[in-house]
mmCIF file of C-alpha atoms and ligand atoms in Angstrom:
data_model
loop_
_atom_site.group_PDB
_atom_site.id
_atom_site.type_symbol
_atom_site.label_atom_id
_atom_site.label_comp_id
_atom_site.label_asym_id
_atom_site.label_seq_id
_atom_site.Cartn_x
_atom_site.Cartn_y
_atom_site.Cartn_z
ATOM 1 C CA MET A 1 -2.616 -24.734 -5.790
ATOM 2 C CA SER A 2 -6.356 -24.213 -5.672
ATOM 3 C CA ALA A 3 -8.083 -21.529 -3.636
ATOM 4 C CA ALA A 4 -11.511 -21.752 -2.032
ATOM 5 C CA PHE A 5 -14.011 -19.372 -3.626
ATOM 6 C CA THR A 6 -17.073 -17.882 -1.973
ATOM 7 C CA GLY A 7 -19.530 -15.109 -2.672
ATOM 8 C CA THR A 8 -21.060 -15.113 0.784
ATOM 9 C CA ILE A 9 -20.034 -13.606 4.105
ATOM 10 C CA GLN A 10 -20.966 -16.853 5.848
ATOM 11 C CA GLY A 11 -18.815 -18.818 3.404
ATOM 12 C CA ALA A 12 -15.806 -16.612 4.215
ATOM 13 C CA ARG A 13 -16.395 -16.968 7.956
ATOM 14 C CA ASP A 14 -16.835 -20.747 7.686
ATOM 15 C CA PHE A 15 -13.545 -21.055 5.808
ATOM 16 C CA LEU A 16 -11.493 -18.759 8.068
ATOM 17 C CA GLY A 17 -13.009 -19.681 11.465
ATOM 18 C CA PRO A 18 -11.136 -22.978 11.975
ATOM 19 C CA HIS A 19 -7.832 -21.354 10.916
ATOM 20 C CA ARG A 20 -8.354 -18.568 13.444
ATOM 21 C CA THR A 21 -9.225 -21.092 16.177
ATOM 22 C CA ALA A 22 -6.028 -22.971 15.338
ATOM 23 C CA GLY A 23 -4.080 -19.741 15.960
ATOM 24 C CA ARG A 24 -3.024 -19.191 12.346
ATOM 25 C CA THR A 25 -2.320 -15.686 11.081
ATOM 26 C CA ILE A 26 -4.627 -14.417 8.350
ATOM 27 C CA GLY A 27 -3.239 -12.072 5.688
ATOM 28 C CA PHE A 28 -5.842 -10.063 3.791
ATOM 29 C CA VAL A 29 -5.638 -8.323 0.409
ATOM 30 C CA PRO A 30 -8.727 -6.252 -0.463
ATOM 31 C CA THR A 31 -9.116 -5.524 -4.205
ATOM 32 C CA MET A 32 -11.672 -4.455 -6.750
ATOM 33 C CA GLY A 33 -10.565 -7.143 -9.208
ATOM 34 C CA ALA A 34 -9.203 -6.714 -12.754
ATOM 35 C CA LEU A 35 -6.046 -8.014 -11.114
ATOM 36 C CA HIS A 36 -2.609 -7.107 -12.453
ATOM 37 C CA ALA A 37 0.987 -7.548 -11.323
ATOM 38 C CA GLY A 38 0.519 -4.887 -8.589
ATOM 39 C CA HIS A 39 -2.246 -6.925 -6.961
ATOM 40 C CA ARG A 40 -0.181 -10.058 -7.488
ATOM 41 C CA ARG A 41 2.695 -8.479 -5.544
ATOM 42 C CA LEU A 42 0.292 -7.774 -2.662
ATOM 43 C CA ILE A 43 -0.924 -11.389 -2.628
ATOM 44 C CA GLU A 44 2.622 -12.766 -2.835
ATOM 45 C CA THR A 45 3.706 -10.469 0.018
ATOM 46 C CA ALA A 46 0.733 -11.673 2.067
ATOM 47 C CA ARG A 47 1.682 -15.281 1.206
ATOM 48 C CA ALA A 48 5.214 -14.727 2.499
ATOM 49 C CA GLN A 49 4.055 -13.170 5.773
ATOM 50 C CA SER A 50 0.886 -15.053 6.763
ATOM 51 C CA ASP A 51 -0.316 -18.619 7.374
ATOM 52 C CA VAL A 52 -3.580 -18.126 5.473
ATOM 53 C CA VAL A 53 -4.165 -15.632 2.634
ATOM 54 C CA ALA A 54 -7.602 -14.180 1.861
ATOM 55 C CA VAL A 55 -8.251 -11.917 -1.154
ATOM 56 C CA SER A 56 -11.479 -10.007 -1.648
ATOM 57 C CA ILE A 57 -12.744 -8.921 -5.054
ATOM 58 C CA PHE A 58 -15.509 -6.366 -4.771
ATOM 59 C CA VAL A 59 -16.220 -3.377 -6.995
ATOM 60 C CA ASN A 60 -17.554 -1.217 -4.204
ATOM 61 C CA PRO A 61 -20.335 1.056 -5.497
ATOM 62 C CA LEU A 62 -20.022 3.280 -2.423
ATOM 63 C CA GLN A 63 -16.583 4.584 -3.387
ATOM 64 C CA PHE A 64 -17.333 5.633 -6.971
ATOM 65 C CA ASP A 65 -18.050 9.312 -7.427
ATOM 66 C CA ARG A 66 -18.919 8.825 -11.112
ATOM 67 C CA ALA A 67 -21.530 6.261 -12.211
ATOM 68 C CA ALA A 68 -19.819 5.777 -15.594
ATOM 69 C CA ASP A 69 -16.534 4.825 -13.900
ATOM 70 C CA PHE A 70 -18.358 2.201 -11.787
ATOM 71 C CA GLU A 71 -20.157 0.754 -14.807
ATOM 72 C CA ARG A 72 -17.018 0.635 -16.946
ATOM 73 C CA TYR A 73 -14.858 -0.914 -14.210
ATOM 74 C CA ALA A 74 -13.496 -4.237 -15.562
ATOM 75 C CA ARG A 75 -15.074 -7.378 -14.070
ATOM 76 C CA GLN A 76 -13.255 -10.626 -14.865
ATOM 77 C CA ILE A 77 -13.706 -13.106 -12.024
ATOM 78 C CA PRO A 78 -12.371 -16.277 -13.768
ATOM 79 C CA ALA A 79 -9.115 -14.544 -14.806
ATOM 80 C CA ASP A 80 -8.805 -12.942 -11.347
ATOM 81 C CA LEU A 81 -9.298 -16.278 -9.643
ATOM 82 C CA ALA A 82 -6.422 -17.724 -11.677
ATOM 83 C CA VAL A 83 -4.138 -14.839 -10.566
ATOM 84 C CA CYS A 84 -5.153 -15.321 -6.912
ATOM 85 C CA GLU A 85 -4.466 -19.059 -7.045
ATOM 86 C CA ASP A 86 -1.167 -18.609 -8.835
ATOM 87 C CA ALA A 87 0.003 -15.980 -6.321
ATOM 88 C CA GLY A 88 -0.854 -18.283 -3.404
ATOM 89 C CA ALA A 89 -4.281 -17.181 -2.089
ATOM 90 C CA ASP A 90 -6.181 -19.694 0.046
ATOM 91 C CA LEU A 91 -9.551 -17.932 -0.086
ATOM 92 C CA VAL A 92 -11.131 -15.603 -2.645
ATOM 93 C CA PHE A 93 -14.153 -13.731 -1.331
ATOM 94 C CA ALA A 94 -16.132 -12.106 -4.175
ATOM 95 C CA PRO A 95 -19.471 -10.923 -2.810
ATOM 96 C CA SER A 96 -22.259 -9.238 -4.759
ATOM 97 C CA ALA A 97 -23.345 -5.688 -3.927
ATOM 98 C CA ALA A 98 -26.540 -7.166 -2.410
ATOM 99 C CA GLU A 99 -24.455 -9.400 -0.123
ATOM 100 C CA MET A 100 -22.391 -6.444 1.103
ATOM 101 C CA TYR A 101 -25.181 -3.859 1.228
ATOM 102 C CA PRO A 102 -28.527 -5.542 1.861
ATOM 103 C CA GLY A 103 -31.056 -2.742 2.203
ATOM 104 C CA GLN A 104 -30.191 0.814 3.098
ATOM 105 C CA ALA A 105 -27.116 1.036 5.352
ATOM 106 C CA GLN A 106 -27.260 3.531 8.198
ATOM 107 C CA THR A 107 -23.656 3.209 9.301
ATOM 108 C CA PHE A 108 -20.671 4.725 7.517
ATOM 109 C CA VAL A 109 -17.030 5.122 8.522
ATOM 110 C CA GLU A 110 -15.421 8.463 7.829
ATOM 111 C CA VAL A 111 -11.894 9.644 8.560
ATOM 112 C CA ILE A 112 -11.670 13.424 8.776
ATOM 113 C CA GLY A 113 -8.661 15.680 8.160
ATOM 114 C CA LEU A 114 -6.646 13.196 6.111
ATOM 115 C CA THR A 115 -9.440 13.261 3.532
ATOM 116 C CA ASP A 116 -9.534 17.060 3.123
ATOM 117 C CA HIS A 117 -7.153 17.412 0.178
ATOM 118 C CA PHE A 118 -6.021 15.772 -3.068
ATOM 119 C CA CYS A 119 -8.208 12.730 -3.937
ATOM 120 C CA GLY A 120 -10.446 13.558 -0.972
ATOM 121 C CA ALA A 121 -11.175 17.024 -2.365
ATOM 122 C CA SER A 122 -11.639 15.960 -5.972
ATOM 123 C CA ARG A 123 -13.709 12.817 -5.337
ATOM 124 C CA PRO A 124 -16.399 13.693 -2.783
ATOM 125 C CA GLY A 125 -17.521 10.666 -0.767
ATOM 126 C CA HIS A 126 -14.825 8.421 -2.261
ATOM 127 C CA PHE A 127 -12.804 7.827 0.908
ATOM 128 C CA ARG A 128 -15.937 7.449 3.019
ATOM 129 C CA GLY A 129 -16.899 4.627 0.651
ATOM 130 C CA VAL A 130 -13.424 3.103 0.959
ATOM 131 C CA THR A 131 -13.255 3.226 4.761
ATOM 132 C CA THR A 132 -16.803 1.929 5.110
ATOM 133 C CA VAL A 133 -16.165 -1.090 2.883
ATOM 134 C CA VAL A 134 -12.711 -1.787 4.357
ATOM 135 C CA ALA A 135 -14.170 -1.689 7.897
ATOM 136 C CA LYS A 136 -16.883 -4.130 6.785
ATOM 137 C CA LEU A 137 -14.320 -6.410 5.112
ATOM 138 C CA PHE A 138 -12.138 -6.313 8.236
ATOM 139 C CA GLY A 139 -15.223 -7.382 10.228
ATOM 140 C CA ILE A 140 -15.922 -10.246 7.814
ATOM 141 C CA ILE A 141 -12.362 -11.532 7.311
ATOM 142 C CA GLY A 142 -10.877 -10.725 10.739
ATOM 143 C CA PRO A 143 -7.322 -10.491 9.388
ATOM 144 C CA THR A 144 -4.121 -10.408 11.401
ATOM 145 C CA LEU A 145 -2.341 -8.469 8.636
ATOM 146 C CA ALA A 146 -3.797 -6.328 5.837
ATOM 147 C CA PHE A 147 -1.813 -5.472 2.676
ATOM 148 C CA PHE A 148 -2.300 -2.188 0.820
ATOM 149 C CA GLY A 149 -0.418 -0.654 -2.111
ATOM 150 C CA GLU A 150 1.646 2.498 -1.758
ATOM 151 C CA LYS A 151 0.335 3.615 -5.147
ATOM 152 C CA ASP A 152 -2.807 4.718 -3.317
ATOM 153 C CA ALA A 153 -0.811 6.546 -0.646
ATOM 154 C CA GLN A 154 -3.637 8.705 0.674
ATOM 155 C CA GLN A 155 -5.928 5.672 0.911
ATOM 156 C CA LEU A 156 -3.216 3.785 2.794
ATOM 157 C CA ALA A 157 -2.773 6.629 5.303
ATOM 158 C CA ILE A 158 -6.548 6.890 5.792
ATOM 159 C CA VAL A 159 -7.061 3.151 6.291
ATOM 160 C CA LYS A 160 -4.109 3.086 8.719
ATOM 161 C CA ARG A 161 -5.686 5.908 10.684
ATOM 162 C CA MET A 162 -9.093 4.213 10.741
ATOM 163 C CA THR A 163 -7.476 1.003 11.988
ATOM 164 C CA ARG A 164 -5.774 2.913 14.783
ATOM 165 C CA ASP A 165 -8.774 5.065 15.739
ATOM 166 C CA LEU A 166 -11.193 2.106 15.781
ATOM 167 C CA ASN A 167 -8.722 -0.226 17.544
ATOM 168 C CA PHE A 168 -8.836 -2.950 14.908
ATOM 169 C CA PRO A 169 -6.215 -5.521 15.973
ATOM 170 C CA ILE A 170 -4.740 -5.565 12.476
ATOM 171 C CA THR A 171 -1.204 -4.788 11.297
ATOM 172 C CA MET A 172 -1.160 -2.742 8.112
ATOM 173 C CA VAL A 173 1.538 -3.733 5.627
ATOM 174 C CA PRO A 174 2.379 -1.215 2.847
ATOM 175 C CA VAL A 175 3.546 -2.719 -0.452
ATOM 176 C CA PRO A 176 5.700 -0.703 -2.924
ATOM 177 C CA THR A 177 4.180 0.319 -6.256
ATOM 178 C CA VAL A 178 4.671 -2.059 -9.170
ATOM 179 C CA ARG A 179 5.416 -0.233 -12.434
ATOM 180 C CA GLU A 180 5.683 -0.846 -16.152
ATOM 181 C CA PRO A 181 9.242 -0.622 -17.510
ATOM 182 C CA ASP A 182 8.570 3.013 -18.541
ATOM 183 C CA GLY A 183 7.528 3.945 -14.989
ATOM 184 C CA LEU A 184 3.738 3.951 -15.394
ATOM 185 C CA ALA A 185 2.183 2.571 -12.194
ATOM 186 C CA LEU A 186 0.081 -0.513 -12.901
ATOM 187 C CA SER A 187 -3.619 0.208 -12.533
ATOM 188 C CA SER A 188 -6.822 -1.582 -13.489
ATOM 189 C CA ARG A 189 -7.709 1.598 -15.387
ATOM 190 C CA ASN A 190 -4.641 1.497 -17.680
ATOM 191 C CA VAL A 191 -6.440 -0.863 -20.094
ATOM 192 C CA ARG A 192 -8.799 1.992 -20.938
ATOM 193 C CA LEU A 193 -6.017 4.168 -22.333
ATOM 194 C CA THR A 194 -5.836 4.556 -26.101
ATOM 195 C CA ALA A 195 -2.454 3.793 -27.714
ATOM 196 C CA GLU A 196 -1.657 7.536 -27.788
ATOM 197 C CA GLU A 197 -2.752 8.074 -24.154
ATOM 198 C CA ARG A 198 -0.672 5.073 -23.086
ATOM 199 C CA ARG A 199 2.362 6.613 -24.788
ATOM 200 C CA VAL A 200 1.857 9.870 -22.870
ATOM 201 C CA ALA A 201 0.861 8.310 -19.498
ATOM 202 C CA PRO A 202 4.404 7.826 -18.036
ATOM 203 C CA CYS A 203 4.738 11.649 -17.903
ATOM 204 C CA LEU A 204 3.201 11.502 -14.403
ATOM 205 C CA TYR A 205 5.961 9.249 -13.102
ATOM 206 C CA ARG A 206 8.569 11.365 -14.881
ATOM 207 C CA ALA A 207 7.201 14.518 -13.215
ATOM 208 C CA LEU A 208 7.246 12.833 -9.788
ATOM 209 C CA THR A 209 10.777 11.597 -10.418
ATOM 210 C CA ARG A 210 11.906 15.069 -11.418
ATOM 211 C CA ALA A 211 10.428 16.457 -8.184
ATOM 212 C CA HIS A 212 12.148 13.663 -6.251
ATOM 213 C CA ASP A 213 15.511 14.338 -7.905
ATOM 214 C CA LEU A 214 15.309 18.107 -7.358
ATOM 215 C CA ILE A 215 14.562 17.585 -3.661
ATOM 216 C CA GLN A 216 17.462 15.138 -3.383
ATOM 217 C CA SER A 217 19.822 17.522 -5.063
ATOM 218 C CA GLY A 218 19.108 20.175 -2.464
ATOM 219 C CA ALA A 219 16.254 22.328 -3.835
ATOM 220 C CA VAL A 220 15.123 24.938 -1.330
ATOM 221 C CA ASP A 221 11.581 25.799 -2.386
ATOM 222 C CA CYS A 222 8.614 23.438 -2.906
ATOM 223 C CA ASP A 223 6.794 25.728 -5.308
ATOM 224 C CA GLU A 224 9.827 26.059 -7.566
ATOM 225 C CA VAL A 225 10.262 22.284 -7.621
ATOM 226 C CA ILE A 226 6.601 21.712 -8.473
ATOM 227 C CA GLN A 227 6.747 24.287 -11.221
ATOM 228 C CA ALA A 228 9.885 22.770 -12.735
ATOM 229 C CA ALA A 229 8.615 19.170 -12.474
ATOM 230 C CA ALA A 230 5.111 19.954 -13.772
ATOM 231 C CA PHE A 231 6.778 20.832 -17.063
ATOM 232 C CA GLU A 232 6.675 17.070 -17.789
ATOM 233 C CA LEU A 233 2.866 17.183 -17.604
ATOM 234 C CA ASP A 234 2.550 19.979 -20.106
ATOM 235 C CA ARG A 235 1.512 17.751 -23.017
ATOM 236 C CA PRO A 236 -1.437 17.678 -25.371
ATOM 237 C CA GLY A 237 -4.265 15.555 -23.943
ATOM 238 C CA VAL A 238 -3.089 15.763 -20.305
ATOM 239 C CA ARG A 239 -5.301 17.536 -17.788
ATOM 240 C CA VAL A 240 -3.689 17.954 -14.388
ATOM 241 C CA GLU A 241 -6.090 17.535 -11.463
ATOM 242 C CA TYR A 242 -3.388 18.084 -8.860
ATOM 243 C CA PHE A 243 0.398 17.873 -8.700
ATOM 244 C CA ALA A 244 1.891 18.927 -5.386
ATOM 245 C CA PHE A 245 3.815 18.069 -2.245
ATOM 246 C CA ALA A 246 2.063 16.730 0.827
ATOM 247 C CA ASP A 247 3.069 15.813 4.338
ATOM 248 C CA PRO A 248 3.117 11.975 4.037
ATOM 249 C CA GLU A 249 1.490 11.590 7.454
ATOM 250 C CA THR A 250 -1.208 14.269 7.506
ATOM 251 C CA PHE A 251 -1.750 14.747 3.753
ATOM 252 C CA GLU A 252 -1.750 18.497 4.286
ATOM 253 C CA PRO A 253 -0.314 20.350 1.259
ATOM 254 C CA VAL A 254 3.267 21.538 1.710
ATOM 255 C CA ALA A 255 4.393 24.685 -0.123
ATOM 256 C CA GLY A 256 7.067 27.348 0.138
ATOM 257 C CA PRO A 257 10.617 27.185 1.467
ATOM 258 C CA ILE A 258 12.085 23.890 2.629
ATOM 259 C CA ALA A 259 13.831 23.878 5.992
ATOM 260 C CA PRO A 260 17.533 23.032 5.486
ATOM 261 C CA ASN A 261 18.433 19.527 6.652
ATOM 262 C CA SER A 262 14.763 18.671 7.210
ATOM 263 C CA GLU A 263 14.416 15.116 8.508
ATOM 264 C CA LYS A 264 10.857 14.734 7.350
ATOM 265 C CA PRO A 265 10.356 13.433 3.811
ATOM 266 C CA LEU A 266 7.842 15.003 1.441
ATOM 267 C CA LEU A 267 5.392 13.088 -0.685
ATOM 268 C CA ALA A 268 5.137 14.265 -4.284
ATOM 269 C CA LEU A 269 1.753 13.211 -5.621
ATOM 270 C CA GLY A 270 -0.313 13.766 -8.705
ATOM 271 C CA ALA A 271 -3.580 12.970 -10.433
ATOM 272 C CA ILE A 272 -3.953 13.470 -14.172
ATOM 273 C CA TRP A 273 -6.654 12.814 -16.709
ATOM 274 C CA LEU A 274 -5.998 11.363 -20.139
ATOM 275 C CA GLY A 275 -9.314 11.544 -21.951
ATOM 276 C CA GLU A 276 -11.818 9.762 -19.709
ATOM 277 C CA THR A 277 -9.158 7.993 -17.637
ATOM 278 C CA ARG A 278 -7.846 9.288 -14.333
ATOM 279 C CA LEU A 279 -4.386 8.181 -13.184
ATOM 280 C CA ILE A 280 -2.741 8.762 -9.804
ATOM 281 C CA ASP A 281 0.783 8.175 -8.572
ATOM 282 C CA ASN A 282 3.242 9.410 -5.927
ATOM 283 C CA ARG A 283 6.898 9.318 -4.869
ATOM 284 C CA LEU A 284 8.384 9.823 -1.451
ATOM 285 C CA CYS A 285 11.157 12.459 -1.550
ATOM 286 C CA ARG A 286 13.860 12.394 1.069
ATOM 287 C CA PHE A 287 16.188 15.300 1.550
ATOM 288 C CA ARG A 288 19.875 15.042 0.904
ATOM 289 C CA LYS A 289 21.828 15.293 4.107
ATOM 290 C CA LEU A 290 24.095 18.350 4.017
ATOM 291 C CA PRO A 291 27.439 17.949 5.772
ATOM 292 C CA SER A 292 27.175 19.608 9.170
ATOM 293 C CA SER A 293 29.296 22.739 9.569
ATOM 294 C CA ALA A 294 30.094 21.858 13.193
HETATM 295 P P1 AMP B 301 -7.782 -1.729 -6.326
HETATM 296 O O1 AMP B 301 -8.169 -3.053 -6.900
HETATM 297 O O2 AMP B 301 -7.422 -0.703 -7.351
HETATM 298 O O3 AMP B 301 -8.771 -1.245 -5.293
HETATM 299 O O4 AMP B 301 -6.436 -1.970 -5.531
HETATM 300 C C1 AMP B 301 -6.338 -2.968 -4.546
HETATM 301 C C2 AMP B 301 -5.011 -2.845 -3.857
HETATM 302 O O5 AMP B 301 -3.963 -2.990 -4.802
HETATM 303 C C3 AMP B 301 -4.819 -1.474 -3.194
HETATM 304 O O6 AMP B 301 -4.193 -1.657 -1.929
HETATM 305 C C4 AMP B 301 -3.908 -0.776 -4.170
HETATM 306 O O7 AMP B 301 -3.113 0.226 -3.570
HETATM 307 C C5 AMP B 301 -3.057 -1.921 -4.658
HETATM 308 N N1 AMP B 301 -2.437 -1.596 -5.946
HETATM 309 C C6 AMP B 301 -3.045 -1.130 -7.060
HETATM 310 N N2 AMP B 301 -2.143 -0.880 -8.024
HETATM 311 C C7 AMP B 301 -0.920 -1.211 -7.505
HETATM 312 C C8 AMP B 301 0.414 -1.175 -8.014
HETATM 313 N N3 AMP B 301 0.691 -0.763 -9.241
HETATM 314 N N4 AMP B 301 1.407 -1.589 -7.197
HETATM 315 C C9 AMP B 301 1.144 -2.012 -5.927
HETATM 316 N N5 AMP B 301 -0.099 -2.072 -5.398
HETATM 317 C C10 AMP B 301 -1.119 -1.675 -6.175
#
């Protein structure tokens, strides 16, 4: 199946307008390109749940806190277009930076609170760049449904909150993380890993899994779990940016004793550096139900 391709906002509106008028649902998958099987899963999920599927490919300069990361970010439009078509996209919108940001913008979208910790603390301005571009893309595409990966759990929570606070009539659909057989979460940045770094990289998933398993088996203290699980990250070449538990709704750090029979899951999340490459991942940890003594 072939997908329409446009680099202009008008082109996207011209394509989607008649579908919207006809009452069709529009599923939207925003990406920065260098598409892999994780993105493909998002597009396929959108295909299964929407009448029309739009994918955007835009390496958003506003969300990069390091110029070198922006410059090195893989750009491969022809290969990406093939993935989009194969996964069932109807429209691929790949604007230039000049199309998205003509002149000096004076409007930015910023979610507070949820952005205080973890990636928000270590990448100043990153989430403001994300929410600003996602709000603009929502305004351009006008989706009914928007599909985001759980790999970027904090981003997902922030975009959900923005959608709610700004009353965008859009349903957010989370999509589970797609992984390599050894557990490494797929990421456009994985191609930058050297062979040795790639061998070490699954330690993040192993650490998250250890935290998950300790919580499930009835651990009573967050700090002890983190300490035990972080052992997996103690390897030459790994620099830990953060590895912790968060409240999956507020993204406040959670530490200390765990209330017995707590109903609320914890999110174990981590960011590590391998050389020049930063990897993030997370796992939701649900507590084991203890038999009631009543
Ligand atoms: P990006 O191109 O990195 O901005 O990611 C675009 C979308 O793909 C975001 O919603 C990501 O959360 C999602 N995504 C990235 N990697 C994965 C993965 N391994 N599994 C599922 N979704 C992913």
